[in-house]
Amino acid sequence: MRLSPLLLSVFLVPQASFGQDDQNIQANVQKALSAYSIKSIHSSVQGGVVTLTGSVDLCRTKNLADQLTSGIRGVKSIWDRVEVSGPAVPDKELAREIKSLITDRIRRLGGFGFGSISAQVQDGVVTLSGHAAPQLMLPTTAAVENMPGVKNLIDHVKVIPPVEPHWQTSFEIGASESGP
């Protein structure tokens, strides 16, 4: 059986453009990583799946590479094989530092109206959990990512709105709704 040139081109074009898309994705990933001076992470692309490899000192660099890569058009998924090879910090010490960081951030915000975050540490992998307003959650996760010794960060913190600065009683709420 002989295929017509038109039918043959239908089968060949998607494969050729598929490879071209992978090359474009590869170039764009490397440009994004270079723009942030991330030279120790390398990428390969196959079928829109990006594999990141290499070694970095901080978890934040690894997570930044993932964020940059996920924003590139055509990326279907990321296989992150990057190792965080920074200093080894004992889990107990790391947990103590993170607890101190969270306590300090809550104190700076003026109290527990912004939520509560707890941390578990195992082999340098930090799992954050709890409920927190963005004012507590975002700087806390960023600071933990930048701590030497953190190999990975798993963020299970649920975002909540901060507590209102003043409390209204049900009488005050009813009065304001019904007018003067």
Coordinates of C-alpha atoms in Angstrom, one line a residue:
M1 CA 0.0 0.0 0.0
R2 CA 1.3 3.4 -1.0
L3 CA 0.5 6.5 1.0
S4 CA -0.4 9.7 -0.9
P5 CA 1.9 12.7 -0.4
L6 CA -0.9 14.6 1.4
L7 CA -1.5 11.8 3.8
L8 CA 2.2 11.3 4.4
S9 CA 2.6 15.0 5.2
V10 CA -0.3 14.8 7.8
F11 CA 1.7 12.1 9.6
L12 CA 5.1 13.8 9.3
V13 CA 4.1 17.4 10.2
P14 CA 2.9 16.9 13.7
Q15 CA 6.0 14.9 14.5
A16 CA 8.3 17.5 13.0
S17 CA 6.6 20.4 14.8
F18 CA 6.5 18.4 18.0
G19 CA 10.3 18.1 17.9
Q20 CA 10.5 21.8 17.1
D21 CA 8.2 22.7 20.0
D22 CA 10.5 20.7 22.3
Q23 CA 13.5 22.7 21.0
N24 CA 11.6 26.0 21.5
I25 CA 10.6 24.9 25.0
Q26 CA 14.2 23.9 25.8
A27 CA 15.5 27.2 24.6
N28 CA 12.9 29.1 26.6
V29 CA 13.6 27.2 29.8
Q30 CA 17.3 27.9 29.5
K31 CA 16.6 31.6 28.8
A32 CA 14.4 31.8 31.9
L33 CA 16.9 30.1 34.1
S34 CA 19.7 32.3 32.7
A35 CA 17.7 35.4 33.4
Y36 CA 17.7 34.5 37.1
S37 CA 21.4 33.4 36.9
I38 CA 20.5 29.8 37.6
K39 CA 23.4 28.1 35.9
S40 CA 23.6 24.8 37.8
I41 CA 20.2 23.5 36.6
H42 CA 19.9 21.9 33.2
S43 CA 16.9 20.9 31.2
S44 CA 15.8 18.4 28.6
V45 CA 12.4 18.3 26.9
Q46 CA 10.6 15.4 25.4
G47 CA 6.9 15.6 24.3
G48 CA 6.5 18.8 26.3
V49 CA 7.7 17.2 29.5
V50 CA 10.6 19.1 30.9
T51 CA 13.2 17.3 33.0
L52 CA 15.3 19.5 35.3
T53 CA 18.6 18.2 36.7
G54 CA 21.5 19.6 38.6
S55 CA 22.4 20.7 42.1
V56 CA 21.6 24.0 44.0
D57 CA 22.4 25.3 47.4
L58 CA 19.0 26.5 48.4
C59 CA 15.5 25.0 48.1
R60 CA 14.3 28.4 46.9
T61 CA 16.4 28.1 43.7
K62 CA 14.9 24.7 43.0
N63 CA 11.4 26.0 43.5
L64 CA 12.1 29.1 41.4
A65 CA 13.3 26.9 38.5
D66 CA 10.0 24.9 38.8
Q67 CA 7.9 28.2 38.8
L68 CA 9.8 29.6 35.8
T69 CA 9.5 26.4 33.8
S70 CA 5.8 25.9 34.5
G71 CA 5.1 29.4 33.1
I72 CA 6.6 28.5 29.7
R73 CA 4.2 27.9 26.9
G74 CA 4.0 24.3 25.7
V75 CA 5.2 22.8 29.0
K76 CA 2.9 19.9 29.9
S77 CA 4.7 18.8 33.1
I78 CA 7.9 19.0 34.9
W79 CA 10.0 16.2 36.2
D80 CA 12.2 17.8 38.9
R81 CA 15.4 15.9 39.5
V82 CA 17.3 18.8 41.0
E83 CA 19.1 18.1 44.3
V84 CA 19.5 20.7 47.0
S85 CA 23.0 20.0 48.1
G86 CA 23.4 22.9 50.6
P87 CA 24.7 22.2 54.1
A88 CA 23.2 19.4 56.2
V89 CA 21.4 20.8 59.2
P90 CA 20.0 18.4 61.8
D91 CA 16.2 18.1 61.7
K92 CA 15.8 19.2 65.3
E93 CA 17.8 22.3 64.8
L94 CA 16.0 23.1 61.5
A95 CA 12.6 22.6 63.2
R96 CA 13.7 24.9 66.1
E97 CA 14.8 27.6 63.6
I98 CA 11.5 27.4 61.7
K99 CA 9.4 27.5 64.9
S100 CA 11.3 30.6 65.9
L101 CA 10.8 32.2 62.5
I102 CA 7.0 31.6 62.6
T103 CA 6.7 32.9 66.2
D104 CA 8.7 36.0 65.3
R105 CA 6.5 36.7 62.2
I106 CA 3.3 36.3 64.2
R107 CA 4.7 38.7 66.8
R108 CA 5.6 41.2 64.2
L109 CA 2.1 41.1 62.8
G110 CA 0.6 41.8 66.2
G111 CA -0.7 38.4 67.3
F112 CA -2.6 35.3 66.3
G113 CA -5.2 37.0 64.2
F114 CA -3.2 36.1 61.1
G115 CA -3.4 32.3 61.7
S116 CA -1.1 29.6 62.8
I117 CA 1.5 27.5 61.0
S118 CA 3.3 24.4 62.2
A119 CA 6.3 22.6 60.7
Q120 CA 7.4 19.0 60.5
V121 CA 11.0 18.3 59.4
Q122 CA 12.3 14.9 58.2
D123 CA 15.6 14.5 56.5
G124 CA 15.6 18.2 55.6
V125 CA 12.2 18.1 54.0
V126 CA 9.9 20.7 55.7
T127 CA 6.1 20.2 55.7
L128 CA 4.2 23.3 56.7
S129 CA 0.6 23.0 57.7
G130 CA -2.1 25.1 59.3
H131 CA -4.2 28.1 58.3
A132 CA -2.7 31.6 57.8
A133 CA -3.4 34.9 56.2
P134 CA -1.2 35.8 53.2
Q135 CA 0.6 38.3 55.4
L136 CA 1.9 35.4 57.5
M137 CA 2.0 32.6 55.0
L138 CA 3.9 34.2 52.0
P139 CA 6.9 35.6 53.9
T140 CA 7.1 32.5 56.1
T141 CA 7.3 30.1 53.1
A142 CA 9.8 32.3 51.3
A143 CA 12.0 32.5 54.4
V144 CA 11.9 28.7 54.9
E145 CA 12.8 28.1 51.3
N146 CA 15.9 30.3 51.8
M147 CA 17.1 28.5 55.0
P148 CA 20.2 26.5 54.6
G149 CA 19.5 22.8 55.2
V150 CA 16.0 22.8 53.8
K151 CA 16.1 20.2 51.0
N152 CA 12.4 20.5 50.0
L153 CA 9.3 22.4 51.1
I154 CA 5.8 20.9 51.1
D155 CA 3.3 23.6 51.7
H156 CA 0.0 22.5 53.1
V157 CA -0.9 25.9 54.6
K158 CA -4.5 26.9 53.8
V159 CA -4.9 30.6 53.0
I160 CA -7.5 32.4 55.2
P161 CA -8.5 36.1 55.4
P162 CA -7.0 38.0 58.3
V163 CA -9.2 38.8 61.3
E164 CA -10.9 42.1 61.1
P165 CA -9.1 44.8 63.2
H166 CA -12.2 45.4 65.2
W167 CA -15.1 43.2 66.2
Q168 CA -18.7 44.1 65.6
T169 CA -21.4 42.6 67.9
S170 CA -24.5 41.2 66.3
F171 CA -26.4 44.2 67.6
E172 CA -24.0 46.6 65.8
I173 CA -24.3 44.6 62.5
G174 CA -28.1 44.6 62.7
A175 CA -28.2 48.3 63.4
S176 CA -25.9 49.2 60.5
E177 CA -28.0 47.0 58.1
S178 CA -31.3 48.5 59.1
G179 CA -30.2 52.1 58.9
P180 CA -30.4 55.0 61.5

